[in-house]
Short mmCIF file of C-alpha atoms and ligand atoms in Angstrom, two decimals:
data_model
loop_
_atom_site.label_atom_id
_atom_site.label_comp_id
_atom_site.label_asym_id
_atom_site.label_seq_id
_atom_site.Cartn_x
_atom_site.Cartn_y
_atom_site.Cartn_z
CA MET A 198 -9.46 14.26 6.43
CA SER A 199 -7.91 10.46 5.99
CA ARG A 200 -6.45 9.08 9.69
CA SER A 201 -4.95 6.14 8.45
CA ALA A 202 -1.78 6.01 10.31
CA HIS A 203 -2.28 5.44 13.73
CA PRO A 204 -3.39 2.64 15.36
CA ALA A 205 -6.01 3.05 17.57
CA GLY A 206 -7.92 -0.14 17.94
CA PRO A 207 -11.63 -0.66 18.14
CA ARG A 208 -13.12 1.72 20.51
CA HIS A 209 -15.91 -0.03 21.64
CA ALA A 210 -18.18 2.68 23.53
CA ASP A 211 -17.93 5.36 21.12
CA VAL A 212 -21.89 4.99 19.98
CA VAL A 213 -22.74 8.77 19.79
CA PRO A 214 -21.28 10.02 16.08
CA GLU A 215 -17.93 11.92 16.68
CA GLY A 216 -18.52 14.23 13.95
CA HIS A 217 -15.69 13.57 12.02
CA TYR A 218 -17.73 12.76 9.11
CA THR A 219 -19.17 16.09 7.18
CA ALA A 220 -22.91 16.36 5.55
CA PRO A 221 -24.08 14.25 3.76
CA PRO A 222 -23.02 14.34 -0.09
CA THR A 223 -25.20 16.47 -2.23
CA ASP A 224 -26.22 13.34 -4.36
CA LEU A 225 -25.83 9.89 -3.09
CA ASN A 226 -25.94 8.17 -6.10
CA ALA A 227 -22.66 9.81 -7.48
CA LEU A 228 -19.62 8.37 -7.65
CA ASP A 229 -16.80 10.59 -7.17
CA SER A 230 -13.92 9.87 -9.52
CA LYS A 231 -11.48 10.79 -6.83
CA VAL A 232 -12.39 7.77 -4.77
CA TRP A 233 -13.51 5.28 -7.53
CA ALA A 234 -11.59 3.19 -10.07
CA GLN A 235 -10.98 4.99 -14.08
CA THR A 236 -13.54 2.34 -14.84
CA VAL A 237 -16.28 2.90 -12.80
CA THR A 238 -19.41 4.49 -13.40
CA ARG A 239 -23.19 4.04 -13.59
CA THR A 240 -24.91 1.77 -16.21
CA PRO A 241 -28.33 3.87 -17.91
CA ASP A 242 -30.30 1.31 -15.52
CA GLY A 243 -28.40 2.58 -12.24
CA VAL A 244 -26.44 -0.43 -11.71
CA VAL A 245 -22.26 0.26 -11.09
CA SER A 246 -20.01 -1.06 -13.53
CA VAL A 247 -16.32 -2.00 -13.78
CA GLY A 248 -14.09 -2.79 -17.11
CA GLY A 249 -18.05 -2.47 -18.42
CA ILE A 250 -19.32 -4.95 -16.48
CA ASP A 251 -21.90 -4.31 -13.80
CA VAL A 252 -22.08 -5.02 -10.38
CA LYS A 253 -24.80 -7.35 -10.50
CA LYS A 254 -23.68 -9.50 -12.84
CA LEU A 255 -20.39 -9.69 -11.15
CA ALA A 256 -21.85 -10.87 -7.99
CA GLU A 257 -23.69 -13.25 -9.85
CA GLU A 258 -20.45 -14.59 -11.27
CA PHE A 259 -18.00 -13.95 -8.36
CA GLY A 260 -20.15 -14.12 -5.39
CA THR A 261 -20.12 -11.23 -2.30
CA PRO A 262 -17.46 -10.56 -0.84
CA ALA A 263 -15.09 -10.05 -3.99
CA TYR A 264 -12.34 -7.62 -4.44
CA PHE A 265 -13.08 -5.56 -8.08
CA MET A 266 -9.77 -4.70 -9.62
CA ASP A 267 -10.06 -1.97 -12.65
CA GLU A 268 -6.75 -3.67 -14.74
CA THR A 269 -6.92 -0.77 -17.04
CA ASP A 270 -6.64 1.63 -14.08
CA PHE A 271 -3.84 -0.33 -12.58
CA ARG A 272 -1.76 -0.26 -15.62
CA ALA A 273 -2.45 3.46 -15.89
CA ARG A 274 -1.24 4.03 -12.67
CA ALA A 275 1.77 2.12 -12.86
CA ARG A 276 2.60 3.68 -16.40
CA ALA A 277 1.92 7.08 -14.84
CA TRP A 278 4.36 6.85 -12.31
CA ARG A 279 7.15 4.79 -14.60
CA THR A 280 6.71 8.30 -17.17
CA ALA A 281 6.65 10.79 -14.09
CA PHE A 282 9.86 9.79 -12.80
CA GLY A 283 11.54 9.11 -16.12
CA GLU A 284 15.01 6.77 -17.14
CA ASP A 285 17.19 8.52 -14.38
CA ALA A 286 14.82 7.00 -12.34
CA ASP A 287 13.07 3.86 -10.64
CA VAL A 288 9.57 2.59 -9.54
CA PHE A 289 9.60 -0.16 -7.39
CA TYR A 290 6.15 -1.07 -6.37
CA ALA A 291 5.75 -2.23 -3.09
CA GLY A 292 4.26 -5.98 -2.89
CA LYS A 293 3.29 -5.83 0.15
CA ALA A 294 -0.06 -3.36 -0.56
CA PHE A 295 -1.01 -6.26 -3.07
CA LEU A 296 0.68 -9.08 -4.57
CA SER A 297 -0.20 -11.56 -7.13
CA ARG A 298 1.15 -13.09 -10.29
CA ALA A 299 -1.46 -11.06 -12.60
CA VAL A 300 -0.15 -7.78 -10.90
CA VAL A 301 3.41 -8.72 -11.60
CA ARG A 302 3.56 -9.08 -15.18
CA TRP A 303 1.29 -6.06 -15.37
CA LEU A 304 4.14 -4.37 -13.74
CA HIS A 305 6.91 -5.92 -15.62
CA ALA A 306 4.45 -4.93 -18.68
CA GLU A 307 4.34 -1.33 -17.64
CA GLY A 308 8.51 -0.96 -17.13
CA LEU A 309 8.31 -1.05 -13.07
CA ASN A 310 10.34 -2.99 -10.71
CA LEU A 311 9.31 -4.62 -8.04
CA ASP A 312 9.47 -4.73 -3.54
CA VAL A 313 9.50 -7.56 -1.99
CA CYS A 314 9.76 -8.32 1.95
CA SER A 315 9.40 -11.71 2.25
CA GLY A 316 10.26 -15.37 0.70
CA GLY A 317 6.67 -15.74 -0.65
CA GLU A 318 6.87 -12.45 -2.63
CA LEU A 319 9.60 -13.46 -3.79
CA THR A 320 8.70 -16.53 -4.95
CA THR A 321 5.33 -14.77 -6.24
CA ALA A 322 7.72 -12.28 -7.93
CA LEU A 323 10.09 -15.00 -9.69
CA SER A 324 7.57 -17.15 -11.00
CA ALA A 325 5.39 -14.70 -12.12
CA GLY A 326 8.91 -13.88 -14.55
CA MET A 327 10.06 -10.63 -13.15
CA PRO A 328 13.46 -10.29 -13.52
CA ALA A 329 15.30 -10.79 -10.25
CA ASP A 330 17.53 -7.89 -11.19
CA ARG A 331 14.50 -5.95 -10.79
CA ILE A 332 13.69 -6.61 -7.65
CA ALA A 333 14.59 -4.95 -4.01
CA PHE A 334 14.27 -6.92 -0.71
CA HIS A 335 13.47 -5.49 2.51
CA GLY A 336 12.42 -6.58 5.99
CA ASN A 337 13.38 -5.57 9.39
CA ASN A 338 14.24 -9.71 9.96
CA LYS A 339 14.95 -11.65 7.07
CA SER A 340 15.72 -15.15 7.75
CA THR A 341 19.06 -16.82 6.53
CA GLU A 342 16.95 -18.73 4.47
CA GLU A 343 15.25 -15.68 2.39
CA ILE A 344 18.30 -14.00 2.45
CA THR A 345 20.13 -17.00 0.85
CA ARG A 346 17.07 -17.13 -1.68
CA ALA A 347 17.25 -13.48 -2.82
CA ILE A 348 21.08 -13.36 -3.62
CA SER A 349 21.41 -17.05 -5.27
CA SER A 350 17.96 -16.02 -7.13
CA GLY A 351 20.26 -12.66 -8.33
CA VAL A 352 17.97 -9.75 -6.72
CA GLY A 353 18.72 -6.18 -7.45
CA ARG A 354 19.58 -4.72 -3.96
CA ILE A 355 18.92 -6.30 -0.89
CA VAL A 356 18.01 -3.32 1.65
CA LEU A 357 19.70 -3.90 4.87
CA ASP A 358 17.75 -2.48 7.95
CA SER A 359 20.42 -4.00 10.60
CA PHE A 360 24.26 -4.31 11.91
CA GLN A 361 24.22 -7.97 12.21
CA GLU A 362 22.30 -8.21 8.80
CA ILE A 363 25.15 -6.04 7.48
CA VAL A 364 27.40 -9.10 8.49
CA ARG A 365 24.95 -11.99 7.57
CA VAL A 366 24.43 -10.73 3.86
CA ALA A 367 27.99 -10.09 3.65
CA HIS A 368 28.86 -13.76 4.77
CA ILE A 369 26.19 -15.53 2.79
CA ALA A 370 26.77 -13.75 -0.34
CA GLU A 371 30.22 -14.81 -0.10
CA SER A 372 29.62 -18.52 0.42
CA LEU A 373 27.76 -18.10 -2.77
CA GLY A 374 30.81 -16.44 -4.34
CA LYS A 375 28.64 -13.43 -5.35
CA ARG A 376 28.98 -9.89 -4.85
CA GLN A 377 25.66 -8.20 -3.52
CA ARG A 378 24.05 -4.78 -4.41
CA VAL A 379 22.92 -3.60 -1.24
CA GLN A 380 21.59 -0.63 -0.11
CA ILE A 381 21.28 0.64 3.79
CA ARG A 382 18.46 1.54 5.14
CA VAL A 383 18.22 5.04 7.39
CA THR A 384 16.01 6.59 10.02
CA VAL A 385 15.82 9.94 8.89
CA GLY A 386 14.11 11.10 12.14
CA VAL A 387 11.33 12.48 10.32
CA GLU A 388 8.01 10.52 10.46
CA ALA A 389 4.86 11.69 8.03
CA HIS A 390 1.49 10.92 8.20
CA THR A 391 -1.33 11.79 6.01
CA HIS A 392 -1.67 15.33 6.28
CA GLU A 393 1.26 16.28 8.95
CA PHE A 394 4.91 15.36 9.64
CA ILE A 395 7.56 15.64 12.63
CA ALA A 396 11.00 16.09 11.69
CA THR A 397 12.17 15.38 14.74
CA ALA A 398 10.81 12.05 14.95
CA HIS A 399 11.37 9.60 17.57
CA GLU A 400 14.01 7.22 15.93
CA ASP A 401 12.61 4.18 18.30
CA GLN A 402 11.12 2.13 15.95
CA LYS A 403 11.99 -1.08 14.47
CA PHE A 404 13.20 -0.05 10.97
CA GLY A 405 16.37 1.36 9.89
CA ILE A 406 19.47 2.26 11.20
CA GLY A 407 19.40 6.17 12.79
CA LEU A 408 21.32 8.81 11.39
CA ALA A 409 21.01 11.18 14.17
CA ASP A 410 23.44 9.56 16.30
CA GLY A 411 26.06 8.31 13.78
CA GLN A 412 24.60 4.60 13.77
CA ALA A 413 24.40 5.19 10.10
CA ALA A 414 27.85 6.56 8.80
CA GLU A 415 28.39 3.56 11.33
CA ALA A 416 26.82 0.89 9.21
CA VAL A 417 28.34 2.91 6.20
CA ARG A 418 31.88 2.00 7.37
CA ARG A 419 31.28 -1.40 7.56
CA ALA A 420 29.11 -2.31 4.36
CA LEU A 421 31.83 -0.62 2.66
CA ALA A 422 34.64 -2.60 4.33
CA LEU A 423 33.08 -6.13 3.45
CA ASP A 424 33.88 -7.92 0.15
CA GLY A 425 30.98 -9.82 0.01
CA LEU A 426 28.35 -5.93 -0.73
CA GLU A 427 28.47 -3.65 -3.07
CA LEU A 428 26.90 -0.37 -1.13
CA ILE A 429 25.11 1.76 -4.36
CA GLY A 430 23.18 3.89 -2.11
CA ILE A 431 20.62 4.75 0.87
CA HIS A 432 17.20 3.91 1.20
CA SER A 433 14.55 6.44 3.73
CA HIS A 434 11.02 5.52 4.03
CA ILE A 435 8.87 7.68 6.19
CA GLY A 436 5.80 6.91 6.65
CA SER A 437 2.22 5.99 4.71
CA GLN A 438 -0.79 8.13 3.34
CA ILE A 439 1.47 11.24 2.90
CA PHE A 440 -0.05 14.28 1.45
CA ASP A 441 2.55 16.87 1.65
CA MET A 442 6.30 16.76 0.27
CA ALA A 443 7.62 18.39 3.43
CA GLY A 444 8.44 15.39 5.18
CA PHE A 445 10.24 13.81 1.68
CA GLU A 446 12.56 17.17 2.12
CA VAL A 447 13.42 17.23 5.07
CA ALA A 448 14.74 13.23 4.44
CA ALA A 449 16.33 13.92 1.21
CA ARG A 450 17.89 16.79 2.92
CA ARG A 451 19.20 14.46 5.70
CA VAL A 452 20.45 11.44 3.48
CA VAL A 453 22.12 13.97 1.01
CA LYS A 454 24.11 15.37 3.93
CA LEU A 455 24.94 11.73 4.99
CA LEU A 456 26.05 10.92 1.80
CA ALA A 457 28.71 14.04 1.60
CA GLU A 458 29.73 12.92 4.61
CA ILE A 459 30.48 9.59 2.89
CA ARG A 460 32.25 10.89 0.30
CA ASP A 461 34.55 13.60 2.84
CA GLU A 462 35.21 9.98 4.53
CA HIS A 463 35.43 7.06 2.37
CA GLY A 464 35.73 9.46 -1.34
CA VAL A 465 32.95 7.77 -2.21
CA GLU A 466 30.13 8.74 -4.21
CA LEU A 467 27.22 6.29 -3.73
CA PRO A 468 25.41 6.67 -6.98
CA GLU A 469 21.96 6.12 -5.52
CA ILE A 470 19.37 6.90 -3.06
CA ASP A 471 15.68 5.25 -2.27
CA LEU A 472 13.08 8.21 -1.03
CA GLY A 473 10.59 5.23 -0.02
CA GLY A 474 6.64 5.18 -0.59
CA GLY A 475 3.82 6.14 1.09
CA LEU A 476 2.32 8.69 -0.90
CA GLY A 477 -1.02 9.03 0.21
CA ILE A 478 -4.94 8.09 -1.84
CA ALA A 479 -8.35 9.63 -1.61
CA TYR A 480 -10.18 7.34 0.46
CA THR A 481 -12.57 10.01 1.16
CA SER A 482 -13.82 13.07 -0.87
CA GLU A 483 -11.57 14.92 1.36
CA ASP A 484 -8.51 13.77 0.49
CA ASP A 485 -6.52 15.41 -2.09
CA PRO A 486 -3.94 13.26 -3.19
CA SER A 487 -0.63 14.80 -6.00
CA GLU A 488 -0.31 13.63 -9.01
CA PRO A 489 2.75 11.15 -10.05
CA HIS A 490 4.19 14.08 -12.28
CA GLU A 491 3.42 16.55 -9.64
CA ILE A 492 5.70 14.00 -6.95
CA ALA A 493 8.00 12.97 -9.26
CA LYS A 494 8.69 16.94 -10.07
CA ALA A 495 8.90 17.89 -6.69
CA LEU A 496 11.20 14.86 -5.22
CA HIS A 497 13.47 15.61 -8.36
CA GLU A 498 14.05 19.53 -7.37
CA ILE A 499 14.34 18.92 -3.73
CA VAL A 500 17.54 15.99 -4.36
CA THR A 501 19.11 18.55 -7.26
CA ARG A 502 18.94 21.23 -4.98
CA GLU A 503 20.24 19.43 -1.83
CA CYS A 504 23.05 17.52 -4.21
CA GLU A 505 24.16 21.22 -5.25
CA SER A 506 24.46 22.85 -2.31
CA ALA A 507 26.46 19.94 -0.93
CA LYS A 508 28.62 19.51 -4.25
CA LEU A 509 27.60 15.61 -4.90
CA ARG A 510 26.66 14.34 -7.88
CA THR A 511 22.87 14.17 -7.84
CA PRO A 512 22.18 9.99 -7.47
CA ARG A 513 19.96 8.11 -9.27
CA ILE A 514 16.15 8.22 -7.64
CA SER A 515 14.39 5.17 -6.84
CA VAL A 516 10.91 5.47 -5.15
CA GLU A 517 8.15 2.70 -3.79
CA PRO A 518 4.53 3.54 -4.35
CA GLY A 519 2.51 0.70 -3.28
CA ARG A 520 -1.11 2.00 -2.25
CA ALA A 521 -0.75 5.12 -4.87
CA ILE A 522 -0.57 2.19 -7.44
CA VAL A 523 -2.93 -0.05 -6.29
CA GLY A 524 -5.24 1.32 -3.52
CA PRO A 525 -7.54 3.15 -5.72
CA THR A 526 -8.02 0.59 -8.60
CA ALA A 527 -10.17 -1.78 -6.45
CA PHE A 528 -13.44 -1.71 -5.11
CA THR A 529 -14.67 -4.36 -2.61
CA LEU A 530 -18.13 -5.59 -3.38
CA TYR A 531 -20.86 -6.34 -0.52
CA GLU A 532 -23.91 -7.86 -0.08
CA VAL A 533 -26.45 -6.23 2.57
CA GLY A 534 -27.47 -8.71 5.40
CA THR A 535 -28.96 -7.25 8.07
CA ILE A 536 -29.79 -3.04 9.04
CA LYS A 537 -30.40 -2.56 12.84
CA LEU A 538 -31.88 0.70 13.76
CA LEU A 539 -30.40 2.11 17.53
CA ASP A 540 -32.90 4.60 18.34
CA GLY A 541 -31.29 7.98 18.72
CA LEU A 542 -28.12 6.01 18.47
CA ARG A 543 -26.81 4.69 15.42
CA THR A 544 -28.03 2.45 12.11
CA TYR A 545 -25.75 -0.79 11.69
CA VAL A 546 -25.77 -1.89 8.33
CA SER A 547 -24.21 -5.47 8.49
CA VAL A 548 -21.95 -7.08 5.54
CA ASP A 549 -21.35 -10.52 3.96
CA GLY A 550 -17.33 -9.57 4.92
CA GLY A 551 -15.93 -7.32 7.42
CA MET A 552 -13.03 -7.03 9.74
CA SER A 553 -11.35 -10.43 7.45
CA ASP A 554 -10.73 -8.81 3.83
CA ASN A 555 -10.67 -5.15 5.91
CA ILE A 556 -8.68 -5.22 8.54
CA ARG A 557 -7.35 -1.10 8.19
CA THR A 558 -10.17 0.35 9.76
CA ALA A 559 -10.29 -1.73 13.38
CA LEU A 560 -6.51 -1.44 12.70
CA TYR A 561 -5.77 2.28 12.38
CA ASP A 562 -8.94 3.77 12.34
CA ALA A 563 -8.56 4.23 8.48
CA GLU A 564 -11.55 6.17 6.33
CA TYR A 565 -13.44 4.98 3.86
CA SER A 566 -16.30 5.55 1.32
CA VAL A 567 -19.17 3.64 0.69
CA ALA A 568 -22.37 3.36 -2.14
CA LEU A 569 -25.34 1.78 -2.61
CA VAL A 570 -24.29 0.16 -5.91
CA SER A 571 -26.95 -2.58 -7.21
CA ARG A 572 -29.64 0.20 -8.31
CA VAL A 573 -30.00 4.12 -7.70
CA SER A 574 -32.12 5.85 -4.53
CA GLU A 575 -33.97 8.86 -4.21
CA ALA A 576 -34.53 8.17 -0.70
CA GLU A 577 -33.07 10.26 1.98
CA PRO A 578 -29.83 9.94 3.37
CA MET A 579 -29.12 8.12 6.50
CA LEU A 580 -26.26 8.02 8.63
CA VAL A 581 -24.48 4.10 9.20
CA ARG A 582 -22.09 2.65 10.62
CA VAL A 583 -21.02 -0.28 8.29
CA VAL A 584 -19.72 -3.51 10.03
CA GLY A 585 -19.38 -6.80 9.37
CA LYS A 586 -20.32 -10.57 10.35
CA HIS A 587 -17.48 -11.45 12.73
CA CYS A 588 -17.64 -11.78 16.72
CA GLU A 589 -15.97 -8.80 17.31
CA SER A 590 -17.44 -5.10 18.16
CA GLY A 591 -14.38 -3.82 16.51
CA ASP A 592 -15.74 -5.07 13.20
CA ILE A 593 -15.87 -1.77 11.54
CA VAL A 594 -15.42 -1.74 7.90
CA VAL A 595 -16.81 2.15 7.57
CA ARG A 596 -17.09 3.89 10.18
CA ASP A 597 -19.51 6.88 9.52
CA ALA A 598 -21.21 7.00 6.30
CA PHE A 599 -24.62 8.02 4.38
CA LEU A 600 -26.23 5.84 2.48
CA PRO A 601 -29.84 5.88 1.44
CA ALA A 602 -32.71 5.22 4.20
CA ASP A 603 -34.43 2.39 1.53
CA LEU A 604 -31.68 0.61 2.00
CA ALA A 605 -32.82 -3.19 2.31
CA PRO A 606 -31.23 -6.64 2.98
CA GLY A 607 -30.15 -7.83 -0.28
CA ASP A 608 -28.94 -4.55 -2.16
CA LEU A 609 -25.04 -4.29 -2.75
CA ILE A 610 -22.92 -1.94 -1.70
CA ALA A 611 -18.98 -1.47 -2.53
CA VAL A 612 -16.22 0.35 -0.89
CA PRO A 613 -13.92 1.74 -2.69
CA ALA A 614 -9.81 2.02 -2.83
CA THR A 615 -9.43 -1.21 -1.11
CA GLY A 616 -7.01 -2.12 -3.50
CA ALA A 617 -4.07 -1.99 -1.22
CA TYR A 618 -3.58 -3.59 2.53
CA CYS A 619 -6.93 -5.09 2.19
CA ARG A 620 -6.77 -8.69 0.22
CA SER A 621 -3.15 -8.55 1.50
CA MET A 622 -3.60 -8.37 5.35
CA ALA A 623 -6.89 -10.32 5.25
CA SER A 624 -7.41 -13.18 7.17
CA ASN A 625 -9.41 -16.38 7.97
CA TYR A 626 -11.10 -15.24 11.42
CA ASN A 627 -14.27 -17.09 12.35
CA HIS A 628 -12.70 -19.58 9.65
CA ALA A 629 -13.88 -16.49 7.23
CA LEU A 630 -12.85 -17.73 3.70
CA ARG A 631 -10.80 -15.06 2.03
CA PRO A 632 -12.63 -13.43 -1.05
CA PRO A 633 -11.31 -13.11 -4.56
CA VAL A 634 -9.48 -10.91 -6.35
CA VAL A 635 -10.78 -10.09 -9.66
CA ALA A 636 -9.74 -8.34 -12.55
CA VAL A 637 -11.97 -6.43 -14.73
CA ARG A 638 -11.13 -5.03 -18.31
CA ASP A 639 -13.01 -4.26 -21.27
CA GLY A 640 -15.92 -6.47 -20.54
CA GLU A 641 -14.36 -9.29 -19.82
CA ALA A 642 -13.39 -10.33 -16.39
CA ARG A 643 -11.09 -13.05 -14.57
CA VAL A 644 -10.04 -14.03 -11.04
CA ILE A 645 -6.80 -13.59 -10.30
CA VAL A 646 -6.92 -14.36 -6.95
CA ARG A 647 -9.60 -17.20 -6.22
CA ARG A 648 -11.85 -17.14 -3.46
CA GLU A 649 -10.90 -19.43 -0.43
CA THR A 650 -13.09 -22.90 -0.03
CA GLU A 651 -13.83 -24.89 2.90
CA GLU A 652 -11.65 -27.25 1.41
CA ASP A 653 -8.65 -24.94 1.71
CA LEU A 654 -9.43 -24.36 5.33
CA LEU A 655 -9.62 -28.65 5.61
CA HIS A 656 -6.18 -28.56 3.81
CA LEU A 657 -4.87 -26.50 6.00
CA ASP A 658 -6.20 -27.93 9.28
CA VAL A 659 -4.52 -31.71 8.91
CA GLY A 660 -6.66 -32.93 12.15
C1 PLP B 2 5.38 -0.25 3.04
C2 PLP B 2 6.55 0.25 2.30
C3 PLP B 2 6.21 0.86 0.55
C4 PLP B 2 5.34 1.01 0.45
O1 PLP B 2 4.26 2.28 1.19
P1 PLP B 2 2.67 2.65 0.72
O2 PLP B 2 2.27 3.28 1.40
O3 PLP B 2 1.80 1.32 0.02
O4 PLP B 2 3.50 3.39 -0.68
C5 PLP B 2 7.29 1.37 0.76
N1 PLP B 2 8.67 1.08 0.91
C6 PLP B 2 8.92 0.33 2.51
C7 PLP B 2 10.10 0.11 2.25
C8 PLP B 2 7.71 0.10 3.02
O5 PLP B 2 8.12 -0.40 3.94
#
């Protein structure tokens, strides 16, 4: 089970294995298709390949550490979401998971929309040709400059997150002579993480406007009264790395109840609801994510049923998957540098990256898998901790993993399912150079985000 959602921070002292790994896999050379991108396979000589190119060649050409993204897989996942939700729904890819101009073009070509939550993401989206009306602008503290730019470029919707923002966006829209389409983000009191959800979650969080205490109804009242705003719907996002649809069910019920109250009070039926993202992916073989068509069917049924019982027209649904599209499509390739056997305690395998290219393990106690990819091995499994090269003992990439006991410096190992929230959260800690993202497809590899150089570091440091 992935324990990805709760910040736990580095635990410096736990040198004894905790036991949340299972027995070693029966075949260390096998690649579980659940956690690896679609075109990843082992070539007859035992080297792993993606998009028809083996990782030794990729490492030679692009260096390590590096993220390799399976473009075929990315497009297939985007298309699967689009197809599953059909014409009466919209799929907004959550750009924060990973955004680059190439990705924007793929999304555009596959008919998806895009969520952004900063001026930087908006610029990236627009510069790669995403039509503004297919962009949604999010965030709990958008600057005046960001709001102005979003409205003047014509974004399809702004998701309002606070009372101040309702007024701010209305005011800026009016001053630009525009009427901005908006949704109000509500906090439904549902918190979902991985396999469980809490239906009576505390509304103690920075996002959204609370439903339970009537704040959301008041926000709707204010938004409807402002000329600069066209309120098109209600937005809810309940968590991340979710496997269980029960949380969405409760969220949808509460949002639909608000829609009914809005109809009763104001005589308007808002045409849209957005149920957010957060759908889980497999980081290890123990995770069992649902397919987009199963998720689409479940969400449509939930919303239709709730609307029927409230005698409302079924609104247009939108969803915002980030991780579920990009997460499984990439792996991080590392070279093993040192191996340290602490007798009776643990074996540390150090790689040439770490928390600067994957902060999720340190930040959320996230679980990952890892495999030796530059060769096959018949050696016994060895329980290891894969760590980075940073000056921090919490610099852990994979907390507990099995690798072959003959692992040696110079071997290439890869961590799958690093497409989401790894490059996008990457840092320059220790003046690390952030790794490139290389898209691989049909025997061709091309850099879509280049590796940082020491020159880049000196450019920022103006001396
Ligand atoms: C983060 C976020 C998403 C995407 O979450 P994933 O777990 O990547 O699917 C969608 N919508 C909103 C509002 C978010 O904050």
